[in-house]
Structure formats: structure tokens, C-alpha cells
Amino acid sequence: MTDEAPAVPEPIFRDDFTVELVRSSAQDADVLFAARVSTAGEQSIDELGKDPARSKGLINYLMRDRHGTPFEHNSMTFLVSAPIFVFREFQRHRVGFSYNEESGRYRELQPVFYVPAAERKLVQKGRPGKYEFFEGTADQYKAVSSAMEDSYRQSYAAYQAMLAEGVAREVARAVLPVGLFSSMYATCNARSLMHFLSLRTKDERAKVPSFPQREIEMVAEKMEAKWAELMPLTHAAFNEHGRVAP
């Protein structure tokens, strides 16, 4: 009787990402007490007990004239689930962000992979810096989905085979693609988040146009929606003044 190879779990293919706000200390009043310490000293702490809407003009002034440090006295921690290639773009944002990602050295990675939704634009035309994306055909979408799913199945089967042979996780993981889902905590303040959003979202209100990859924009949009609920006056001022980080 021979030993049978363990069954390889069936991969899960996803076209959506999740963003959870797991902890926050962020409100519009945080901007106000930080700004007013320059003129009111220790009495500036009284701003925490006041309605920040009464000082909407100050928030707009700080945003318009790019007095940025008052927007740093807050914190938000997000749990993000997305493909590895999205996290590699996150790593471009180092100032004001802290990251901790799950490790393929210490846990067996799960077979969850990214396959674009049918509405994801597939065709790139033009040169770098000037290119545009256009809708793909049904045949192109079918080719993308088929190629990705076949590749994911093959790579994860190879990963499982190495693990079954006793190969260390940190070695076996090298066969897995960047379309594999990972999870991480990302902590930032409003100022660093505004800088992130200015580069990772495309919005007609922006003074400086940005052309992000759609996948990281999907994550950024979810982060922005949660931040807007926490600091609505700051978010409104960000939009009013061209979505430029102060």
C-alpha cells in the first residue's frame, strides 16, 4: 500500500478586496486643538469639547494654505485583504504609514487568488505616462481568467507538493504568484492618508491628476470612505481644495 498525496485545496478566485477599520482615534477636533496650540497654548485642549463645525473655516484655511502638521494628530488602523502586488504599491508610501503583513515563513498560505472582474479595463494604449486603458473584449477577458486560474492552480499544487515533502514554508512560497491574497494592518494619520489618496485615486476634483492602477484604487476608495465618516469636515476640505495633501 502506497501513501497517497494529500488533497490540494481548491483555489478561491476573488475580484473584490476588503478593508476594515479596526481601530481609530481620529476626529475633526483633533485638527483644531493641534492648530490652536500656537495661539492658545494649553487652553487649546478645550477644542475637544466644542463642536468642530463652528471652526470649519480654520480647517479650510489649514488645508488651503497647506499647514499640514495639525492633520497628523490622529490615527487609523486598517486591516486590508488584497493581492500581494497591491501591497507592493502600498510600500511606496513610507512616511506616516506603518505596516505589518502576514508571513509566508510562519504560516501556510491559503489558496485565495485575484482574477479581475469583467468590468476591469484590460487594454493599454499609449506610452508610459500618457497611456490610457480601454474595455477588453469578451474573448480577452476569458483568456485572462483562464490563464490566471490555470496558473494559480498549478503554482499552488507545486507549493503543496513541496510542503508535503517537508520543504520549509519560506522556501516553498517562492513558487506562488503576486496575485495571491495577503492581509496586513496599515496604520496612518489623516495627512499621510491624504497623500496616499492624492496618488492612488483618480478624481476629477484633483488639481494634480493621478493615474493609479485600478486594484490599489479599489482599496484606496474603501479607506477613504471610512476616513470620511470619521473626519467629515477634513475630508470635505480635502476635496474642496483639489485633493492635495497639506
PDB file of C-alpha atoms in Angstrom:
ATOM      1  CA  MET A   1       0.000   0.000   0.000  1.00  0.00           C
ATOM      2  CA  THR A   2       1.424   3.376  -1.001  1.00  0.00           C
ATOM      3  CA  ASP A   3       0.926   6.663   0.752  1.00  0.00           C
ATOM      4  CA  GLU A   4      -1.460   8.929  -1.085  1.00  0.00           C
ATOM      5  CA  ALA A   5      -0.543  12.549  -1.694  1.00  0.00           C
ATOM      6  CA  PRO A   6      -2.655  14.940   0.366  1.00  0.00           C
ATOM      7  CA  ALA A   7      -5.501  16.589  -1.495  1.00  0.00           C
ATOM      8  CA  VAL A   8      -4.744  20.107  -2.682  1.00  0.00           C
ATOM      9  CA  PRO A   9      -7.411  22.600  -1.554  1.00  0.00           C
ATOM     10  CA  GLU A  10      -9.480  24.060  -4.355  1.00  0.00           C
ATOM     11  CA  PRO A  11      -8.409  27.665  -5.015  1.00  0.00           C
ATOM     12  CA  ILE A  12     -10.771  30.549  -4.346  1.00  0.00           C
ATOM     13  CA  PHE A  13     -10.849  33.261  -7.009  1.00  0.00           C
ATOM     14  CA  ARG A  14     -11.832  36.772  -5.952  1.00  0.00           C
ATOM     15  CA  ASP A  15     -12.271  40.093  -7.739  1.00  0.00           C
ATOM     16  CA  ASP A  16     -13.009  42.168  -4.628  1.00  0.00           C
ATOM     17  CA  PHE A  17     -10.915  43.374  -1.703  1.00  0.00           C
ATOM     18  CA  THR A  18     -11.809  44.082   1.904  1.00  0.00           C
ATOM     19  CA  VAL A  19     -10.837  46.995   4.135  1.00  0.00           C
ATOM     20  CA  GLU A  20     -11.810  47.006   7.813  1.00  0.00           C
ATOM     21  CA  LEU A  21     -11.225  49.935  10.154  1.00  0.00           C
ATOM     22  CA  VAL A  22     -10.122  48.034  13.258  1.00  0.00           C
ATOM     23  CA  ARG A  23      -9.137  50.975  15.446  1.00  0.00           C
ATOM     24  CA  SER A  24      -9.188  54.739  15.224  1.00  0.00           C
ATOM     25  CA  SER A  25      -8.528  57.881  17.180  1.00  0.00           C
ATOM     26  CA  ALA A  26      -9.475  60.447  14.594  1.00  0.00           C
ATOM     27  CA  GLN A  27     -11.935  63.325  14.569  1.00  0.00           C
ATOM     28  CA  ASP A  28     -12.059  66.828  13.151  1.00  0.00           C
ATOM     29  CA  ALA A  29     -11.500  68.303  16.626  1.00  0.00           C
ATOM     30  CA  ASP A  30      -8.014  66.745  16.622  1.00  0.00           C
ATOM     31  CA  VAL A  31      -7.039  69.152  13.853  1.00  0.00           C
ATOM     32  CA  LEU A  32      -8.341  72.131  15.797  1.00  0.00           C
ATOM     33  CA  PHE A  33      -6.612  71.632  19.138  1.00  0.00           C
ATOM     34  CA  ALA A  34      -3.333  70.934  17.338  1.00  0.00           C
ATOM     35  CA  ALA A  35      -3.660  74.106  15.262  1.00  0.00           C
ATOM     36  CA  ARG A  36      -4.746  76.383  18.105  1.00  0.00           C
ATOM     37  CA  VAL A  37      -1.914  75.485  20.455  1.00  0.00           C
ATOM     38  CA  SER A  38       0.206  78.041  18.577  1.00  0.00           C
ATOM     39  CA  THR A  39      -2.022  80.887  19.783  1.00  0.00           C
ATOM     40  CA  ALA A  40      -3.882  79.498  22.802  1.00  0.00           C
ATOM     41  CA  GLY A  41      -1.260  77.275  24.410  1.00  0.00           C
ATOM     42  CA  GLU A  42      -2.635  74.745  26.869  1.00  0.00           C
ATOM     43  CA  GLN A  43      -6.136  76.230  26.561  1.00  0.00           C
ATOM     44  CA  SER A  44      -6.279  74.736  23.072  1.00  0.00           C
ATOM     45  CA  ILE A  45      -7.350  71.440  24.654  1.00  0.00           C
ATOM     46  CA  ASP A  46     -10.795  72.998  25.116  1.00  0.00           C
ATOM     47  CA  GLU A  47     -11.391  72.411  21.385  1.00  0.00           C
ATOM     48  CA  LEU A  48     -12.064  68.747  22.134  1.00  0.00           C
ATOM     49  CA  GLY A  49     -15.276  69.710  23.892  1.00  0.00           C
ATOM     50  CA  LYS A  50     -16.567  72.049  21.210  1.00  0.00           C
ATOM     51  CA  ASP A  51     -18.492  71.433  18.015  1.00  0.00           C
ATOM     52  CA  PRO A  52     -15.816  71.315  15.286  1.00  0.00           C
ATOM     53  CA  ALA A  53     -18.340  72.574  12.718  1.00  0.00           C
ATOM     54  CA  ARG A  54     -18.007  76.004  14.348  1.00  0.00           C
ATOM     55  CA  SER A  55     -14.370  76.034  13.229  1.00  0.00           C
ATOM     56  CA  LYS A  56     -14.893  74.716   9.702  1.00  0.00           C
ATOM     57  CA  GLY A  57     -13.196  77.855   8.367  1.00  0.00           C
ATOM     58  CA  LEU A  58      -9.996  77.086  10.236  1.00  0.00           C
ATOM     59  CA  ILE A  59      -9.850  73.576   8.784  1.00  0.00           C
ATOM     60  CA  ASN A  60     -10.346  75.007   5.293  1.00  0.00           C
ATOM     61  CA  TYR A  61      -7.639  77.611   5.886  1.00  0.00           C
ATOM     62  CA  LEU A  62      -5.157  74.991   7.060  1.00  0.00           C
ATOM     63  CA  MET A  63      -5.926  72.799   4.045  1.00  0.00           C
ATOM     64  CA  ARG A  64      -5.853  75.659   1.529  1.00  0.00           C
ATOM     65  CA  ASP A  65      -2.567  77.139   2.747  1.00  0.00           C
ATOM     66  CA  ARG A  66      -1.042  73.700   3.357  1.00  0.00           C
ATOM     67  CA  HIS A  67      -0.376  73.949   7.072  1.00  0.00           C
ATOM     68  CA  GLY A  68      -0.124  70.195   7.329  1.00  0.00           C
ATOM     69  CA  THR A  69       1.065  69.209  10.799  1.00  0.00           C
ATOM     70  CA  PRO A  70      -2.310  69.697  12.585  1.00  0.00           C
ATOM     71  CA  PHE A  71      -3.656  66.876  10.407  1.00  0.00           C
ATOM     72  CA  GLU A  72      -1.139  64.423  11.884  1.00  0.00           C
ATOM     73  CA  HIS A  73      -2.540  64.248  15.440  1.00  0.00           C
ATOM     74  CA  ASN A  74      -4.836  61.287  14.822  1.00  0.00           C
ATOM     75  CA  SER A  75      -4.537  57.624  13.944  1.00  0.00           C
ATOM     76  CA  MET A  76      -6.373  54.984  11.918  1.00  0.00           C
ATOM     77  CA  THR A  77      -5.551  51.282  11.620  1.00  0.00           C
ATOM     78  CA  PHE A  78      -6.965  49.350   8.668  1.00  0.00           C
ATOM     79  CA  LEU A  79      -6.979  45.607   8.068  1.00  0.00           C
ATOM     80  CA  VAL A  80      -6.606  45.141   4.326  1.00  0.00           C
ATOM     81  CA  SER A  81      -7.088  41.931   2.365  1.00  0.00           C
ATOM     82  CA  ALA A  82      -5.800  42.231  -1.195  1.00  0.00           C
ATOM     83  CA  PRO A  83      -3.332  40.654  -3.657  1.00  0.00           C
ATOM     84  CA  ILE A  84       0.376  40.867  -2.907  1.00  0.00           C
ATOM     85  CA  PHE A  85       1.031  43.166  -5.863  1.00  0.00           C
ATOM     86  CA  VAL A  86      -1.289  45.753  -4.301  1.00  0.00           C
ATOM     87  CA  PHE A  87       0.745  45.657  -1.097  1.00  0.00           C
ATOM     88  CA  ARG A  88       3.929  46.226  -3.064  1.00  0.00           C
ATOM     89  CA  GLU A  89       2.456  49.522  -4.266  1.00  0.00           C
ATOM     90  CA  PHE A  90       1.497  50.365  -0.687  1.00  0.00           C
ATOM     91  CA  GLN A  91       5.158  50.119   0.272  1.00  0.00           C
ATOM     92  CA  ARG A  92       5.873  53.198  -1.829  1.00  0.00           C
ATOM     93  CA  HIS A  93       4.099  55.125   0.928  1.00  0.00           C
ATOM     94  CA  ARG A  94       6.573  55.101   3.797  1.00  0.00           C
ATOM     95  CA  VAL A  95       6.143  58.476   5.505  1.00  0.00           C
ATOM     96  CA  GLY A  96       3.354  58.371   8.074  1.00  0.00           C
ATOM     97  CA  PHE A  97       2.436  54.722   7.416  1.00  0.00           C
ATOM     98  CA  SER A  98       3.205  51.589   9.445  1.00  0.00           C
ATOM     99  CA  TYR A  99       2.668  48.080   8.064  1.00  0.00           C
ATOM    100  CA  ASN A 100       2.554  44.518   9.337  1.00  0.00           C
ATOM    101  CA  GLU A 101       1.735  41.785   6.810  1.00  0.00           C
ATOM    102  CA  GLU A 102       1.066  38.079   7.237  1.00  0.00           C
ATOM    103  CA  SER A 103       4.173  35.976   6.688  1.00  0.00           C
ATOM    104  CA  GLY A 104       4.638  33.006   4.396  1.00  0.00           C
ATOM    105  CA  ARG A 105       7.560  31.970   6.604  1.00  0.00           C
ATOM    106  CA  TYR A 106       5.390  31.352   9.625  1.00  0.00           C
ATOM    107  CA  ARG A 107       2.049  30.170   8.277  1.00  0.00           C
ATOM    108  CA  GLU A 108       0.795  28.089   5.394  1.00  0.00           C
ATOM    109  CA  LEU A 109      -0.578  30.470   2.784  1.00  0.00           C
ATOM    110  CA  GLN A 110      -4.174  29.963   1.725  1.00  0.00           C
ATOM    111  CA  PRO A 111      -5.236  29.435  -1.923  1.00  0.00           C
ATOM    112  CA  VAL A 112      -7.084  32.716  -2.472  1.00  0.00           C
ATOM    113  CA  PHE A 113      -6.212  34.446  -5.737  1.00  0.00           C
ATOM    114  CA  TYR A 114      -7.151  37.554  -7.693  1.00  0.00           C
ATOM    115  CA  VAL A 115      -8.975  37.349 -11.023  1.00  0.00           C
ATOM    116  CA  PRO A 116     -10.212  40.695 -12.419  1.00  0.00           C
ATOM    117  CA  ALA A 117     -13.920  41.335 -12.721  1.00  0.00           C
ATOM    118  CA  ALA A 118     -15.382  41.582 -16.209  1.00  0.00           C
ATOM    119  CA  GLU A 119     -15.580  45.384 -15.980  1.00  0.00           C
ATOM    120  CA  ARG A 120     -11.832  45.743 -15.285  1.00  0.00           C
ATOM    121  CA  LYS A 121     -10.284  47.544 -18.282  1.00  0.00           C
ATOM    122  CA  LEU A 122      -7.752  45.233 -19.943  1.00  0.00           C
ATOM    123  CA  VAL A 123      -6.261  47.078 -22.919  1.00  0.00           C
ATOM    124  CA  GLN A 124      -3.451  49.611 -22.515  1.00  0.00           C
ATOM    125  CA  LYS A 125      -2.684  52.075 -25.312  1.00  0.00           C
ATOM    126  CA  GLY A 126      -0.048  54.785 -25.479  1.00  0.00           C
ATOM    127  CA  ARG A 127       3.368  55.207 -23.926  1.00  0.00           C
ATOM    128  CA  PRO A 128       4.245  55.289 -20.202  1.00  0.00           C
ATOM    129  CA  GLY A 129       2.959  58.469 -18.619  1.00  0.00           C
ATOM    130  CA  LYS A 130       0.495  59.007 -21.463  1.00  0.00           C
ATOM    131  CA  TYR A 131      -1.279  55.686 -21.778  1.00  0.00           C
ATOM    132  CA  GLU A 132      -4.976  55.003 -21.342  1.00  0.00           C
ATOM    133  CA  PHE A 133      -6.936  51.862 -20.562  1.00  0.00           C
ATOM    134  CA  PHE A 134      -9.907  50.571 -22.526  1.00  0.00           C
ATOM    135  CA  GLU A 135     -12.511  47.849 -22.162  1.00  0.00           C
ATOM    136  CA  GLY A 136     -11.420  44.392 -23.198  1.00  0.00           C
ATOM    137  CA  THR A 137     -13.406  42.035 -25.370  1.00  0.00           C
ATOM    138  CA  ALA A 138     -15.243  39.003 -24.042  1.00  0.00           C
ATOM    139  CA  ASP A 139     -12.527  36.802 -25.570  1.00  0.00           C
ATOM    140  CA  GLN A 140      -9.773  38.793 -23.864  1.00  0.00           C
ATOM    141  CA  TYR A 141     -11.487  38.547 -20.509  1.00  0.00           C
ATOM    142  CA  LYS A 142     -11.955  34.810 -20.986  1.00  0.00           C
ATOM    143  CA  ALA A 143      -8.263  34.444 -21.889  1.00  0.00           C
ATOM    144  CA  VAL A 144      -7.173  36.415 -18.806  1.00  0.00           C
ATOM    145  CA  SER A 145      -9.410  34.456 -16.446  1.00  0.00           C
ATOM    146  CA  SER A 146      -8.442  31.092 -17.891  1.00  0.00           C
ATOM    147  CA  ALA A 147      -4.708  31.802 -17.870  1.00  0.00           C
ATOM    148  CA  MET A 148      -4.758  33.151 -14.321  1.00  0.00           C
ATOM    149  CA  GLU A 149      -6.849  30.333 -12.897  1.00  0.00           C
ATOM    150  CA  ASP A 150      -4.709  27.647 -14.576  1.00  0.00           C
ATOM    151  CA  SER A 151      -1.504  29.286 -13.364  1.00  0.00           C
ATOM    152  CA  TYR A 152      -2.830  29.682  -9.816  1.00  0.00           C
ATOM    153  CA  ARG A 153      -3.880  26.042  -9.625  1.00  0.00           C
ATOM    154  CA  GLN A 154      -0.512  24.852 -10.901  1.00  0.00           C
ATOM    155  CA  SER A 155       1.542  27.061  -8.603  1.00  0.00           C
ATOM    156  CA  TYR A 156      -0.474  26.208  -5.502  1.00  0.00           C
ATOM    157  CA  ALA A 157      -0.266  22.486  -6.289  1.00  0.00           C
ATOM    158  CA  ALA A 158       3.531  22.849  -6.548  1.00  0.00           C
ATOM    159  CA  TYR A 159       3.571  24.735  -3.236  1.00  0.00           C
ATOM    160  CA  GLN A 160       1.577  21.998  -1.514  1.00  0.00           C
ATOM    161  CA  ALA A 161       3.781  19.291  -3.031  1.00  0.00           C
ATOM    162  CA  MET A 162       6.906  20.911  -1.585  1.00  0.00           C
ATOM    163  CA  LEU A 163       5.296  21.261   1.820  1.00  0.00           C
ATOM    164  CA  ALA A 164       4.319  17.584   1.710  1.00  0.00           C
ATOM    165  CA  GLU A 165       7.969  16.726   1.052  1.00  0.00           C
ATOM    166  CA  GLY A 166       8.968  18.607   4.192  1.00  0.00           C
ATOM    167  CA  VAL A 167      10.306  21.709   2.447  1.00  0.00           C
ATOM    168  CA  ALA A 168      10.233  24.813   4.663  1.00  0.00           C
ATOM    169  CA  ARG A 169       7.368  27.225   4.080  1.00  0.00           C
ATOM    170  CA  GLU A 170       9.788  30.084   3.486  1.00  0.00           C
ATOM    171  CA  VAL A 171      11.279  28.189   0.554  1.00  0.00           C
ATOM    172  CA  ALA A 172       8.099  26.693  -0.894  1.00  0.00           C
ATOM    173  CA  ARG A 173       6.341  30.056  -1.009  1.00  0.00           C
ATOM    174  CA  ALA A 174       8.706  31.247  -3.763  1.00  0.00           C
ATOM    175  CA  VAL A 175       6.601  29.426  -6.338  1.00  0.00           C
ATOM    176  CA  LEU A 176       3.465  31.437  -5.545  1.00  0.00           C
ATOM    177  CA  PRO A 177       2.440  34.447  -7.691  1.00  0.00           C
ATOM    178  CA  VAL A 178       1.795  38.067  -6.714  1.00  0.00           C
ATOM    179  CA  GLY A 179      -1.902  37.513  -7.429  1.00  0.00           C
ATOM    180  CA  LEU A 180      -2.120  35.602  -4.132  1.00  0.00           C
ATOM    181  CA  PHE A 181      -4.188  37.352  -1.474  1.00  0.00           C
ATOM    182  CA  SER A 182      -2.440  38.523   1.665  1.00  0.00           C
ATOM    183  CA  SER A 183      -3.555  40.519   4.685  1.00  0.00           C
ATOM    184  CA  MET A 184      -1.926  43.390   6.518  1.00  0.00           C
ATOM    185  CA  TYR A 185      -2.504  46.111   9.040  1.00  0.00           C
ATOM    186  CA  ALA A 186      -1.837  49.620   7.773  1.00  0.00           C
ATOM    187  CA  THR A 187      -1.756  52.471  10.281  1.00  0.00           C
ATOM    188  CA  CYS A 188      -1.659  56.109   9.217  1.00  0.00           C
ATOM    189  CA  ASN A 189      -2.807  59.604  10.102  1.00  0.00           C
ATOM    190  CA  ALA A 190      -5.060  61.867   8.056  1.00  0.00           C
ATOM    191  CA  ARG A 191      -2.198  63.766   6.456  1.00  0.00           C
ATOM    192  CA  SER A 192      -0.422  60.620   5.261  1.00  0.00           C
ATOM    193  CA  LEU A 193      -3.737  59.166   4.109  1.00  0.00           C
ATOM    194  CA  MET A 194      -4.492  62.296   2.072  1.00  0.00           C
ATOM    195  CA  HIS A 195      -1.125  61.969   0.349  1.00  0.00           C
ATOM    196  CA  PHE A 196      -1.904  58.316  -0.381  1.00  0.00           C
ATOM    197  CA  LEU A 197      -5.338  59.198  -1.766  1.00  0.00           C
ATOM    198  CA  SER A 198      -3.953  62.007  -3.914  1.00  0.00           C
ATOM    199  CA  LEU A 199      -1.815  59.461  -5.752  1.00  0.00           C
ATOM    200  CA  ARG A 200      -3.934  56.303  -5.585  1.00  0.00           C
ATOM    201  CA  THR A 201      -7.324  57.606  -6.665  1.00  0.00           C
ATOM    202  CA  LYS A 202      -8.423  59.257  -9.876  1.00  0.00           C
ATOM    203  CA  ASP A 203     -10.861  62.093  -9.184  1.00  0.00           C
ATOM    204  CA  GLU A 204     -11.958  64.969 -11.404  1.00  0.00           C
ATOM    205  CA  ARG A 205     -11.738  67.346  -8.411  1.00  0.00           C
ATOM    206  CA  ALA A 206      -7.983  66.768  -8.114  1.00  0.00           C
ATOM    207  CA  LYS A 207      -5.721  69.683  -9.027  1.00  0.00           C
ATOM    208  CA  VAL A 208      -2.967  67.249  -9.930  1.00  0.00           C
ATOM    209  CA  PRO A 209      -4.226  64.287 -11.980  1.00  0.00           C
ATOM    210  CA  SER A 210      -3.279  60.786 -10.931  1.00  0.00           C
ATOM    211  CA  PHE A 211      -3.472  57.537 -12.876  1.00  0.00           C
ATOM    212  CA  PRO A 212      -3.382  54.716 -10.325  1.00  0.00           C
ATOM    213  CA  GLN A 213      -3.600  51.028 -11.051  1.00  0.00           C
ATOM    214  CA  ARG A 214      -7.237  50.125 -10.590  1.00  0.00           C
ATOM    215  CA  GLU A 215      -6.599  47.464  -7.958  1.00  0.00           C
ATOM    216  CA  ILE A 216      -4.918  49.768  -5.441  1.00  0.00           C
ATOM    217  CA  GLU A 217      -7.526  52.419  -6.216  1.00  0.00           C
ATOM    218  CA  MET A 218     -10.212  49.954  -5.140  1.00  0.00           C
ATOM    219  CA  VAL A 219      -8.530  49.663  -1.753  1.00  0.00           C
ATOM    220  CA  ALA A 220      -7.960  53.419  -1.511  1.00  0.00           C
ATOM    221  CA  GLU A 221     -11.635  54.133  -2.173  1.00  0.00           C
ATOM    222  CA  LYS A 222     -12.663  51.893   0.716  1.00  0.00           C
ATOM    223  CA  MET A 223     -10.146  53.537   3.040  1.00  0.00           C
ATOM    224  CA  GLU A 224     -11.334  56.994   2.021  1.00  0.00           C
ATOM    225  CA  ALA A 225     -14.979  56.137   2.713  1.00  0.00           C
ATOM    226  CA  LYS A 226     -14.147  55.074   6.282  1.00  0.00           C
ATOM    227  CA  TRP A 227     -11.973  58.135   6.894  1.00  0.00           C
ATOM    228  CA  ALA A 228     -14.713  60.440   5.571  1.00  0.00           C
ATOM    229  CA  GLU A 229     -17.059  59.121   8.265  1.00  0.00           C
ATOM    230  CA  LEU A 230     -14.507  59.863  10.994  1.00  0.00           C
ATOM    231  CA  MET A 231     -13.420  63.340   9.836  1.00  0.00           C
ATOM    232  CA  PRO A 232     -16.135  64.711   7.523  1.00  0.00           C
ATOM    233  CA  LEU A 233     -15.023  68.367   7.732  1.00  0.00           C
ATOM    234  CA  THR A 234     -11.411  67.485   6.951  1.00  0.00           C
ATOM    235  CA  HIS A 235     -12.491  65.218   4.115  1.00  0.00           C
ATOM    236  CA  ALA A 236     -14.708  67.950   2.648  1.00  0.00           C
ATOM    237  CA  ALA A 237     -11.838  70.474   2.816  1.00  0.00           C
ATOM    238  CA  PHE A 238      -9.538  67.949   1.105  1.00  0.00           C
ATOM    239  CA  ASN A 239     -11.985  67.721  -1.790  1.00  0.00           C
ATOM    240  CA  GLU A 240     -12.686  71.456  -1.917  1.00  0.00           C
ATOM    241  CA  HIS A 241      -9.026  72.343  -2.225  1.00  0.00           C
ATOM    242  CA  GLY A 242      -8.104  69.937  -5.005  1.00  0.00           C
ATOM    243  CA  ARG A 243      -7.355  66.710  -3.139  1.00  0.00           C
ATOM    244  CA  VAL A 244      -3.798  67.817  -2.403  1.00  0.00           C
ATOM    245  CA  ALA A 245      -2.291  66.706   0.908  1.00  0.00           C
ATOM    246  CA  PRO A 246      -1.389  69.730   3.075  1.00  0.00           C
TER     247      PRO A 246
END
